[in-house]
XYZ file of C-alpha atoms in Angstrom:
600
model
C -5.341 3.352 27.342
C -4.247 5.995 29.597
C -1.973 8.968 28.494
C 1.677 8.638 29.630
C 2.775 12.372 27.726
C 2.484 13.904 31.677
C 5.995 15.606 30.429
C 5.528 15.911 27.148
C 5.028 19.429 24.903
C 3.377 22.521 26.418
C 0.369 22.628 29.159
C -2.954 23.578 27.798
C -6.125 24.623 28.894
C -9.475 23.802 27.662
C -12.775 24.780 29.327
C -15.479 22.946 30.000
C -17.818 23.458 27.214
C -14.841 23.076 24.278
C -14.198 19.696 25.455
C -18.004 18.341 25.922
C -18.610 19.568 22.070
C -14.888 18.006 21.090
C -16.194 14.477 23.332
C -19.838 14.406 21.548
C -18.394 14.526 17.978
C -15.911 12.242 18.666
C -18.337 9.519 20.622
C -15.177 9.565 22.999
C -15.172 9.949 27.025
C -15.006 13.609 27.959
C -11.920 12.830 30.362
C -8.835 14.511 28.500
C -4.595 14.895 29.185
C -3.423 17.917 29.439
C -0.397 17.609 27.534
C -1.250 16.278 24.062
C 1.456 15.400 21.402
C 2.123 18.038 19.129
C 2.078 17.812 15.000
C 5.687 18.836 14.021
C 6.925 21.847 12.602
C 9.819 20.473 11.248
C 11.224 16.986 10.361
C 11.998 14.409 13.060
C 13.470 12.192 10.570
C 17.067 11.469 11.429
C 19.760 11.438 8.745
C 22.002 9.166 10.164
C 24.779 8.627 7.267
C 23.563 5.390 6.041
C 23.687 5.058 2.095
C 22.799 2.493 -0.285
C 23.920 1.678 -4.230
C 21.383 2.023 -6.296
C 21.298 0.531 -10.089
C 19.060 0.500 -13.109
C 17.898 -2.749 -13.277
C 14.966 -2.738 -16.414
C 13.008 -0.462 -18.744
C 9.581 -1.463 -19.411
C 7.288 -0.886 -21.870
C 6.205 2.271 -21.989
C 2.413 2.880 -21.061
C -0.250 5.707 -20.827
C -3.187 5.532 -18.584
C -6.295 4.778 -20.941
C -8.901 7.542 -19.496
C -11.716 7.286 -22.004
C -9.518 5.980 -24.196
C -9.221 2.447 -26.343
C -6.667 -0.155 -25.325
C -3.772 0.887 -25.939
C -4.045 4.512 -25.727
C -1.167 6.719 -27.381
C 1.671 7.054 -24.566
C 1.354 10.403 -23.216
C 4.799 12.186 -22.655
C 2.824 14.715 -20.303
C 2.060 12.100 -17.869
C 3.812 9.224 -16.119
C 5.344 6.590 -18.225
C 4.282 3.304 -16.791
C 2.746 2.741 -13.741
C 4.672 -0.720 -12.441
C 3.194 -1.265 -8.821
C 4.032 -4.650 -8.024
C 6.748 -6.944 -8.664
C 6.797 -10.547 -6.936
C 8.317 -14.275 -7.720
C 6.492 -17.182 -7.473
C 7.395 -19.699 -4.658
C 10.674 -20.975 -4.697
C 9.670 -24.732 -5.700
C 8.274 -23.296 -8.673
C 10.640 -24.407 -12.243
C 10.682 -20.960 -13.154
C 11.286 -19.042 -9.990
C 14.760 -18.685 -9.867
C 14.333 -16.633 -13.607
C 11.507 -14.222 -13.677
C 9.608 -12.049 -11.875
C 5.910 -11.181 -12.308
C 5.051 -7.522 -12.605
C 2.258 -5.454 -12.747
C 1.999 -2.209 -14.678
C -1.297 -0.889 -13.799
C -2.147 0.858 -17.146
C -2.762 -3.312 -18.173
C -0.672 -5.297 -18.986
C 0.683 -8.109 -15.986
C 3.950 -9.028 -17.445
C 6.653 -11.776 -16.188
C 10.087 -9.697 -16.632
C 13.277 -12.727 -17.699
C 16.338 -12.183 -15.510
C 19.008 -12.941 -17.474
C 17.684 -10.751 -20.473
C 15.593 -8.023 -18.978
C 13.067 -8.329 -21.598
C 8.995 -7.832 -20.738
C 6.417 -10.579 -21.991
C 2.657 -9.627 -21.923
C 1.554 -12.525 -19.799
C -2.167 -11.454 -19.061
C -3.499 -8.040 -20.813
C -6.552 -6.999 -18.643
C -7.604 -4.195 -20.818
C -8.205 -6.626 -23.441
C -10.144 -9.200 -20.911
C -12.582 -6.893 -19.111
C -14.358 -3.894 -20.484
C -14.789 -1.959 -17.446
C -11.370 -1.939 -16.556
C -10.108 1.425 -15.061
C -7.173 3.024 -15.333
C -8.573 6.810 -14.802
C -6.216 7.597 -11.468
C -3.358 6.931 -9.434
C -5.125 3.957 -7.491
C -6.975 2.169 -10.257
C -5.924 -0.719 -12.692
C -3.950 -3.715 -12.018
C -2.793 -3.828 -8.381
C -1.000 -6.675 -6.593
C -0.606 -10.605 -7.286
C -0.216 -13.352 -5.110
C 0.850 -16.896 -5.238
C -1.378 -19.650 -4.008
C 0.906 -21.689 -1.793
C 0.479 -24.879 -4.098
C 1.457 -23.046 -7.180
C 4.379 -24.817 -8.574
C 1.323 -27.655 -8.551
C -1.464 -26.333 -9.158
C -1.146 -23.431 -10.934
C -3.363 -20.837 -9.145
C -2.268 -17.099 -8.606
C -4.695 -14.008 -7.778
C -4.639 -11.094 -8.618
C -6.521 -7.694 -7.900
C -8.104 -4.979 -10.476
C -10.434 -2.145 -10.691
C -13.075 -1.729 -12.945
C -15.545 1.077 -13.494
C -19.292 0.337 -13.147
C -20.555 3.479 -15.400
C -18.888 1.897 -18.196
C -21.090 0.618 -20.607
C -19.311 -2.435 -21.586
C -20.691 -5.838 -19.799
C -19.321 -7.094 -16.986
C -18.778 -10.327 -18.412
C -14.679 -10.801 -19.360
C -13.892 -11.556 -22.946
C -11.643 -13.793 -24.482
C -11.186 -12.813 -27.635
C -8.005 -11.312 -28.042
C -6.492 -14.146 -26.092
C -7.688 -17.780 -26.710
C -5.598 -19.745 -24.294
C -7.560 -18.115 -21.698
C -10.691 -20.524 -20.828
C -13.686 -18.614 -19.739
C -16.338 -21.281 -19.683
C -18.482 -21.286 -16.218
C -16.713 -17.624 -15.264
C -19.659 -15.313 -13.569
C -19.331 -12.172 -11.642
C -20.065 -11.407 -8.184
C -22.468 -9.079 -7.046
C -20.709 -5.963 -5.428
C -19.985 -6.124 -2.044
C -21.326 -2.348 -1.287
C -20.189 0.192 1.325
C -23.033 0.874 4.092
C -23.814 4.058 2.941
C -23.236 6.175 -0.509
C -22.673 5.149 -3.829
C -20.461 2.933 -6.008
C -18.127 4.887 -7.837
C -15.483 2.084 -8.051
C -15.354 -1.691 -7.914
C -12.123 -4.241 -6.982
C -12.252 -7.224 -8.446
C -10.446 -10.438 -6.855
C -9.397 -13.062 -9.881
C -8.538 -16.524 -9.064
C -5.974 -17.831 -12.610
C -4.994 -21.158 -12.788
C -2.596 -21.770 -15.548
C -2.614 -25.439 -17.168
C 1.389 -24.718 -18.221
C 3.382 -22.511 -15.690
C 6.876 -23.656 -17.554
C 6.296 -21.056 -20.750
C 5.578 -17.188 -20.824
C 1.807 -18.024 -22.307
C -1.245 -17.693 -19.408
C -3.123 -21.043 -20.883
C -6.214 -21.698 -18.256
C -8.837 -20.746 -16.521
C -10.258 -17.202 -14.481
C -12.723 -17.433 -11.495
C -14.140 -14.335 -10.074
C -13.640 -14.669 -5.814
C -14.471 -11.016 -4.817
C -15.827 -7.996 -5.776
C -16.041 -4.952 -3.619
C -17.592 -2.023 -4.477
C -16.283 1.963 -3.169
C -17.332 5.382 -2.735
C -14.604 6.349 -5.155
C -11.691 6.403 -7.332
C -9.178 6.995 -4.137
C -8.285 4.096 -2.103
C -9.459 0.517 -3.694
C -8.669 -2.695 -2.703
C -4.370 -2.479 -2.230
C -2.460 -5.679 -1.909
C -2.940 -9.654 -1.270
C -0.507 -11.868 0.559
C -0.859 -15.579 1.635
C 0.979 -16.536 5.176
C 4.687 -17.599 4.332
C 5.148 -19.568 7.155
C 1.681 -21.764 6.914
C 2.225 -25.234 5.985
C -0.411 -27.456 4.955
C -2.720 -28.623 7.907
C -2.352 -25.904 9.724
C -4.885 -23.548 10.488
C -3.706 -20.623 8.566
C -2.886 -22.216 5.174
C -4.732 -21.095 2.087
C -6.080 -18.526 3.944
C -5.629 -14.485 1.474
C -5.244 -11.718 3.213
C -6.336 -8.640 1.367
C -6.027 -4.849 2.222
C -9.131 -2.865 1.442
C -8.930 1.143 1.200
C -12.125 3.005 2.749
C -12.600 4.439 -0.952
C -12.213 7.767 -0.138
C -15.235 7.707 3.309
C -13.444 8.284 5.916
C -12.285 11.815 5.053
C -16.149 12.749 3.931
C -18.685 13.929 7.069
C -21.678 12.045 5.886
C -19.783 8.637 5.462
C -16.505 8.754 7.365
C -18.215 6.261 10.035
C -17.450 3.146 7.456
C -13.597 2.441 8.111
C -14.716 1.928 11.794
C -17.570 -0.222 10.752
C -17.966 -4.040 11.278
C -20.678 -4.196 8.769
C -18.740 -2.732 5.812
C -15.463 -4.436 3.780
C -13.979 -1.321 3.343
C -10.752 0.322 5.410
C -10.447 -3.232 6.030
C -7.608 -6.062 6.031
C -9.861 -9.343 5.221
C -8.857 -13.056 5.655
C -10.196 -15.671 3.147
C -9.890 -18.948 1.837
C -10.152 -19.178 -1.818
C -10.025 -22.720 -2.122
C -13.564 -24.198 -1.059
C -12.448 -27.632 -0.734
C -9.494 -26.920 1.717
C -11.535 -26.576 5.387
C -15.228 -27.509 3.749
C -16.801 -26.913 7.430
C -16.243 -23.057 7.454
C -18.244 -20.667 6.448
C -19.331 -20.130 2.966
C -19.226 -16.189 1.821
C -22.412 -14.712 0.844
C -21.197 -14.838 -2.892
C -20.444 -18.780 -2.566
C -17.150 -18.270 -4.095
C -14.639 -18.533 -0.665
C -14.910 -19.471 2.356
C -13.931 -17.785 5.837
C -11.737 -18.970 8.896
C -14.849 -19.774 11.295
C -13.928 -23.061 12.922
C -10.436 -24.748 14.417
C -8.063 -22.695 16.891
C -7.714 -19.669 14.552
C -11.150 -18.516 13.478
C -11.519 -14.521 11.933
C -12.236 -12.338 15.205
C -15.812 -11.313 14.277
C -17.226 -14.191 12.848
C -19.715 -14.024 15.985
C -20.330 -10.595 16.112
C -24.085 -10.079 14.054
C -23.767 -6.936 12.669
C -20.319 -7.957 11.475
C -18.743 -9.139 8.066
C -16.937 -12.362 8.618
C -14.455 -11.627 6.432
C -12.620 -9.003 8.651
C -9.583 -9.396 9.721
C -8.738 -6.054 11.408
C -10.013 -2.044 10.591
C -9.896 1.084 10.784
C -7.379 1.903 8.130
C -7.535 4.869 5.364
C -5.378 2.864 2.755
C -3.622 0.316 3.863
C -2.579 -0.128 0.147
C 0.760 -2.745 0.793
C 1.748 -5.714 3.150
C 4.687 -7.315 3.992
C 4.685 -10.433 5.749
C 8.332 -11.079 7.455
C 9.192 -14.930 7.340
C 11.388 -14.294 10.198
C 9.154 -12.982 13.099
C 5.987 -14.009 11.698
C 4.333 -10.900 11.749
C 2.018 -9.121 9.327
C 3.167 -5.187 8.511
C 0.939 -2.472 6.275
C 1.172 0.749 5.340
C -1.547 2.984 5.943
C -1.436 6.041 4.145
C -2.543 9.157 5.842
C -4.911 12.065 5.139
C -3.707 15.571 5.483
C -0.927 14.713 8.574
C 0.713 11.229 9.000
C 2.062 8.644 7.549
C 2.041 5.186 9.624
C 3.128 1.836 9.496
C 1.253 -0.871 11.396
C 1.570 -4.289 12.744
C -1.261 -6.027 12.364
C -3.142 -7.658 14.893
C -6.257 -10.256 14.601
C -9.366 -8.315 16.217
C -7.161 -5.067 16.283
C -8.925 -1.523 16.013
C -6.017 1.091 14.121
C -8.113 3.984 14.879
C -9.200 5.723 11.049
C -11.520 7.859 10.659
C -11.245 8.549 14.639
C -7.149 8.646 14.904
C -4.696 9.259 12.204
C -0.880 8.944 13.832
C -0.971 9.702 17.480
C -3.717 12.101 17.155
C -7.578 12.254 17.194
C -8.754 13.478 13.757
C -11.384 16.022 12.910
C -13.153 15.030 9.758
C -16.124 17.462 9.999
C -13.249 20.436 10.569
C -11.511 19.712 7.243
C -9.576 16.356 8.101
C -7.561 18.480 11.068
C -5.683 16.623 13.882
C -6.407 17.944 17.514
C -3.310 19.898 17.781
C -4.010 21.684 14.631
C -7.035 22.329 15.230
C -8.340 26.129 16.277
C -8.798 25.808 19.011
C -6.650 22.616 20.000
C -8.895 19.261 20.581
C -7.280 17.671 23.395
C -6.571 13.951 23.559
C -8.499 11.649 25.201
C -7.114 10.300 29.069
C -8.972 7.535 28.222
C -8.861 6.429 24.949
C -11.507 4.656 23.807
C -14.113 3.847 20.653
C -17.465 3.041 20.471
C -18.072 0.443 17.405
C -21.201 -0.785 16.783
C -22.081 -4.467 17.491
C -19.211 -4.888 20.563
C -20.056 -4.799 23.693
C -17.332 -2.950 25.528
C -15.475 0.093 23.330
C -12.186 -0.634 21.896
C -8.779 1.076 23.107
C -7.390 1.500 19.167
C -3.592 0.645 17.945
C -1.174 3.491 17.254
C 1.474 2.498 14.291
C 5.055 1.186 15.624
C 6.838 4.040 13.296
C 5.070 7.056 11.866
C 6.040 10.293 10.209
C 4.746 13.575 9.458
C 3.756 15.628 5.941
C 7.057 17.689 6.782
C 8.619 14.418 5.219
C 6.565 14.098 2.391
C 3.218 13.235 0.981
C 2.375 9.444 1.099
C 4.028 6.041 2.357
C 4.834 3.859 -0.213
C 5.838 0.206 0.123
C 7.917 -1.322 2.437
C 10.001 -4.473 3.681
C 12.125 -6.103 5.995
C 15.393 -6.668 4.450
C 16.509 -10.283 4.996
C 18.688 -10.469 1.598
C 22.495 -11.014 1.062
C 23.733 -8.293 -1.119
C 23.098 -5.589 2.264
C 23.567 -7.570 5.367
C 24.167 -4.082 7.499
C 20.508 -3.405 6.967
C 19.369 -7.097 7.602
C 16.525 -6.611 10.324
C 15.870 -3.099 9.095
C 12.123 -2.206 7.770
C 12.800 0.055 4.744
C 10.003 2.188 3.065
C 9.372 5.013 0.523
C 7.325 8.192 0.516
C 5.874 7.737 -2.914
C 5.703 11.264 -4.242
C 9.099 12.880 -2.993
C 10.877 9.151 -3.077
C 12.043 9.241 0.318
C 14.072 6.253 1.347
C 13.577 5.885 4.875
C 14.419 2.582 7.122
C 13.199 1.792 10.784
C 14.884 -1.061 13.271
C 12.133 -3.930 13.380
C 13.102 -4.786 16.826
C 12.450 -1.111 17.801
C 9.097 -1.262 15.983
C 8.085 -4.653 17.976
C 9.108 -2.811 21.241
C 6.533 0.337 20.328
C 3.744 -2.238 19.199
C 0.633 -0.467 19.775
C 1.602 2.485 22.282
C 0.640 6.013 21.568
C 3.648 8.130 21.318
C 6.223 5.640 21.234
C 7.240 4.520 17.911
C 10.511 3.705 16.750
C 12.736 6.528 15.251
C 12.420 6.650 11.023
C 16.237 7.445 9.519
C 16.496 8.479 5.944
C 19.084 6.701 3.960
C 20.801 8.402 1.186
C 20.926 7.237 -2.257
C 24.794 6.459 -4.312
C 23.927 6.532 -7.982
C 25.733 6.647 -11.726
C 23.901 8.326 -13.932
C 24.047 6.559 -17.175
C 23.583 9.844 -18.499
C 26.592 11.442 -17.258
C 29.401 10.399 -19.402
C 31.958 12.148 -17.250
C 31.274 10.745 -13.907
C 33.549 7.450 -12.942
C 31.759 6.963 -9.635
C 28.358 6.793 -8.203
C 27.034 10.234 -6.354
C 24.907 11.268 -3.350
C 21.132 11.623 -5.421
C 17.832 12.208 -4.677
C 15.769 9.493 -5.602
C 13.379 12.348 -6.751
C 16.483 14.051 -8.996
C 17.195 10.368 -10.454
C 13.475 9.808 -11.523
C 13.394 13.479 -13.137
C 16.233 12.711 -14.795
C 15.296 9.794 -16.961
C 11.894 11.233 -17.321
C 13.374 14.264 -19.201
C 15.907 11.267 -21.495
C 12.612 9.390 -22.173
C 10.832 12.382 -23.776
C 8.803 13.066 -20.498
C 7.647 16.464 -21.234
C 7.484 19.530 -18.512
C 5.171 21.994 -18.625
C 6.149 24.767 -20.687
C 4.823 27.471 -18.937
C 7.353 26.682 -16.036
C 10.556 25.908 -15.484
C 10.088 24.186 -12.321
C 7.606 21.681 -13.153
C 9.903 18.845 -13.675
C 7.749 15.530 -13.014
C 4.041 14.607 -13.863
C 1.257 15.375 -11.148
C 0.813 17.459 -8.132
C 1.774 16.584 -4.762
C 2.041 18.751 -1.741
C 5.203 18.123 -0.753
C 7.205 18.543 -3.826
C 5.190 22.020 -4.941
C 3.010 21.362 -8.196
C -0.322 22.374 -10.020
C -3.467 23.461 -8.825
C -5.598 24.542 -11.644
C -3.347 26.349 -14.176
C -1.473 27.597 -11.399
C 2.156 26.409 -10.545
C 2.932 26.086 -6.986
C 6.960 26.445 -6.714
C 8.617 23.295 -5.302
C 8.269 22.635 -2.151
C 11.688 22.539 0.162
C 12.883 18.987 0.885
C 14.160 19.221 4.722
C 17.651 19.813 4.023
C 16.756 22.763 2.100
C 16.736 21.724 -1.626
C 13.462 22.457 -3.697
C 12.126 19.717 -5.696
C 10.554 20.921 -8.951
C 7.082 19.890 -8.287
C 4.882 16.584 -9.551
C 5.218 12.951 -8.297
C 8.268 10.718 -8.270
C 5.920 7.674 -7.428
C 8.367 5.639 -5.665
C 7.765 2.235 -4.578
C 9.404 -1.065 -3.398
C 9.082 -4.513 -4.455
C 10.919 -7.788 -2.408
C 12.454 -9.911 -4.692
C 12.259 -14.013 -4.188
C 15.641 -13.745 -3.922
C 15.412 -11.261 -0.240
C 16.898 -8.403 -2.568
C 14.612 -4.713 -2.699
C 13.621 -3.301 -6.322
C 12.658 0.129 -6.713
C 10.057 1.006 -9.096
C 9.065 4.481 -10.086
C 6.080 5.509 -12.182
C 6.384 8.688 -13.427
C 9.743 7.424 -15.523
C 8.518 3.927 -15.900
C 11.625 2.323 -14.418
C 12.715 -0.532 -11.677
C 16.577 -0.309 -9.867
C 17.875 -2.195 -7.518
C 19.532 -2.348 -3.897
C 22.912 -3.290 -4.547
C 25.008 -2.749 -1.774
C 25.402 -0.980 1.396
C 28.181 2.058 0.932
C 28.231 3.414 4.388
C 26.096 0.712 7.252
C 23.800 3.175 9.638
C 25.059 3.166 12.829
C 24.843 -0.127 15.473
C 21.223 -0.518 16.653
C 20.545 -0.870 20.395
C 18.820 -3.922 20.184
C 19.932 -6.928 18.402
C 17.495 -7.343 14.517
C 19.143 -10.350 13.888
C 16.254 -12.362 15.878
């Protein structure tokens, strides 16, 4: 599409011969703007007084990632304290919904958490079921679960893992330390393989059905659906979400999304062409149907264990293309590693987090191109120059007039989708999770999209209307505010009322109550893990903490801060590194009116 920035940053000038060897690496039309957005110096996130109540809500178990170590390894006070990524509730016709939640601490364990008592059951222990299963770094173990649409009948959930093919262990699950689970007729898949490299990493897709789903005991059955293989431990398969709004007989019930990372490709020279390839599952959202019985005259996958959308009025947008996998949805993310599906507008959000520059959120389209490993934010990227954008770049790579991508197998090149709200690395590190509010307890942010950046913990909300009005366009997303966090400390024994906190402070906090140990050898390094934007370890070097943009250091590591949506429309905040979830509780000051209307 064509460049509307005629008035936008500072005029630059490129010759010739710097923009023919900028077009041929790129595969892009040598026609370029002359005024190219710039990456910010400084933060353009607003802080526009809005602050929430936050609460502690649970504490559970503690857990250690296992490395090379048995199930359960010793819990490591040096490192993060549980790793709880996902928390969901099943349908609301289930008997149970209204009581528990299901959540999923990646070091294992997928436990349902009991309302009223806050007490964690072991529900299904994967370390214990498969013997490859990974929990070596940040992005590998126990990842997302999703509720078949007929659950409170029949029982079936999936869920997604990551196991390690070097292990020497077989790939065959085990039942042995838990007999209620039936494994008779379960067989693996074979990989699904990127184009090109090897298989450092595999995601595996598990269809459960449990006989009993009135008790806290998984008694039933496993069935392998999908298992993808990637270049490496960065960026597996992220989340899994069936369509809220599909009722049965219509064309997009049953059907599972799932969000593929590119596995770490994109930002390496000799494979970065695979998130912008049709004939690879990776950088990927995919649509499925699990259940082979539900629309028996579409396509069967290769594996014979799902099929795909390929007949009716809503078939997948490739499934005619030849070089293409059927399965795809949309591409051309990095790691689009969480969805939210709003009930309310019908529309399909992800996050997709960045390399070295910016952070985006997108809504998804059917067919849609988002740009990675070409674009990151508004931006070309330069993966052979060290993951660059244009304007950082020495010299500058202009922007395209015309921008447009080759992929292989179309006939015509694609124009690509910029996010609806994106935001720099002078705000932090990595997006985490985010939803639009639609709950009770805050109906001043009702119609507001709020997210996290996962290693400073960030709170950050965007108007959804404002988002919908930027859909697609390059340079016009909707304006991210920051919202400030009230909090009691329950350590605090003199304070009577909750405080202005950052979520970062709060999680370093209860890290230091729970025995989390800092290094010793400074007195900075507060939290577990490095991260760029909070200052942390390279080597056995400390990096001082990094400057939040109001000034403030951090002490260096990882907060890890995510969201979870509650059945009940109500946001839970989970953080790794102390092994803790809070809550949302109420709005203390409302941001200020929006210009549009987000009550739709």
């Amino acid at each position: 599409m064509p460049s509307a920035l005629g008035n936008i940053g500072r005029q630059v000038r490129f010759s010739f011969g710097i923009a023919l060897v900028a077009g041929l690496l790129l595969g892009l039309p040598v026609v370029w703007a002359q005024y190219p957005l710039q990456y910010p110096a400084k933060s353009e996130v607003s802080k526009d007084g809005a602050a929430i109540l936050i609460e502690d809500y649970a504490t559970p178990p503690l857990s250690s990632a296992m490395m090379d170590q048995p199930y359960p390894p010793p819990i490591d006070y040096h490192g993060q304290l549980g790793r709880v990524v996902s928390m969901r509730s099943e349908p609301a016709d289930a008997p149970l919904a209204a009581t528990r939640f299901f959540v999923a601490d990646m070091n294992g364990n997928l436990y349902i958490l009991d309302k009223a008592t806050r007490k964690f059951t072991p529900y299904i222990t994967f370390a214990e079921i498969f013997s490859r299963y990974s929990t070596d770094r940040l992005t590998t173990g126990v990842a997302a679960i999703a509720f078949d649409p007929n659950y409170a009948k029949n029982g079936r959930f999936y869920t997604v893992h990551t196991e390690d093919p070097t292990k020497t262990g077989p790939v065959q699950p085990t039942n042995a330390k838990m007999p209620s689970l039936n494994l008779d007729g379960y067989t693996p898949t074979p990989v699904m393989k990127p184009p090109l490299g090897d298989v450092e990493n595999e995601s595996v897709l598990i269809e459960w059905t449990d006989k009993n789903i009135k008790n806290s005991t998984f008694e039933g059955t496993a069935r392998e659906v999908l298992r993808v293989g990637f270049n490496s431990l960065i960026h597996p398969m992220g989340d899994i979400v069936f369509d809220p709004l599909a009722k049965p007989g219509s064309a997009n019930y049953g059907n599972l999304y799932v969000s593929t990372g590119d596995g770490g490709s994109g930002e390496t020279p000799s494979l970065q062409t695979t998130p912008q390839s049709l004939n690879a599952l990776q950088g990927k959202i995919l649509r499925i149907t699990p259940d082979l019985t539900l629309r028996p005259k579409d396509k069967l996958s290769e594996n014979g264990r799902y099929r795909i959308p390929s007949t009716g009025p809503d078939a997948n947008p490739f499934i005619s293309v030849a070089v293409a996998k059927p399965e795809i949805f949309a591409y051309g993310f990095r790691n689009p590693h969480r969805l939210d599906w709003d009930p309310v507008t019908n529309l399909l959000l992800v996050n997709d987090i960045g390399l070295h520059s910016w952070e985006e959120i997108n809504i998804v389209t059917k067919g849609g191109n988002y740009g990675y490993s070409k674009r990151e934010g508004n931006e070309v990227l330069i993966v052979p120059n060290g993951g660059k954008t244009g304007t950082q770049s020495n010299p500058q790579v202009p922007f395209p007039e015309t921008d447009l991508l080759t992929v292989e197998g179309l006939d015509k090149p694609v124009a690509p989708l910029y996010p609806v709200a994106v935001y720099s690395h002078a705000e932090g590190d990595a997006i985490g999770s985010g939803f639009v509010y639609r709950g009770k307890l805050m109906p001043q942010m009702v119609g507001k999209y709020i997210f996290t950046d996962i290693t400073t913990g960030r709170i950050f909300y965007t108007d959804l209307d404002e988002m919908i009005a930027s859909r697609g366009v390059r340079g016009k997303q909707a304006p991210i505010h920051e919202i400030q966090v009230m909090y009691k400390s329950p350590y605090d024994q003199s304070a009577k009322a909750p405080v202005k906190r950052r979520m970062y402070d709060i999680v370093a906090e209860t890290y230091a109550h729970k025995d989390g140990v800092a290094n010793p050898d400074s007195p900075q390094g507060v939290l577990p893990g490095a991260a760029a934007g909070t200052g942390g370890w390279r080597g056995k070097t400390f990096l001082p903490g990094t400057i939040d943009p109001y000034g403030v250091a951090y002490g260096g590591g990882r907060s890890d801060v995510r969201l979870s949506l509650g059945g009940d429309g109500e946001l839970y905040i989970m953080s790794k590194s102390d092994g803790m979830i809070r809550k949302m509780t109420a709005v203390v000051k409302p941001p200020p009116a929006s210009k549009q209307s987000a009550s739709h």
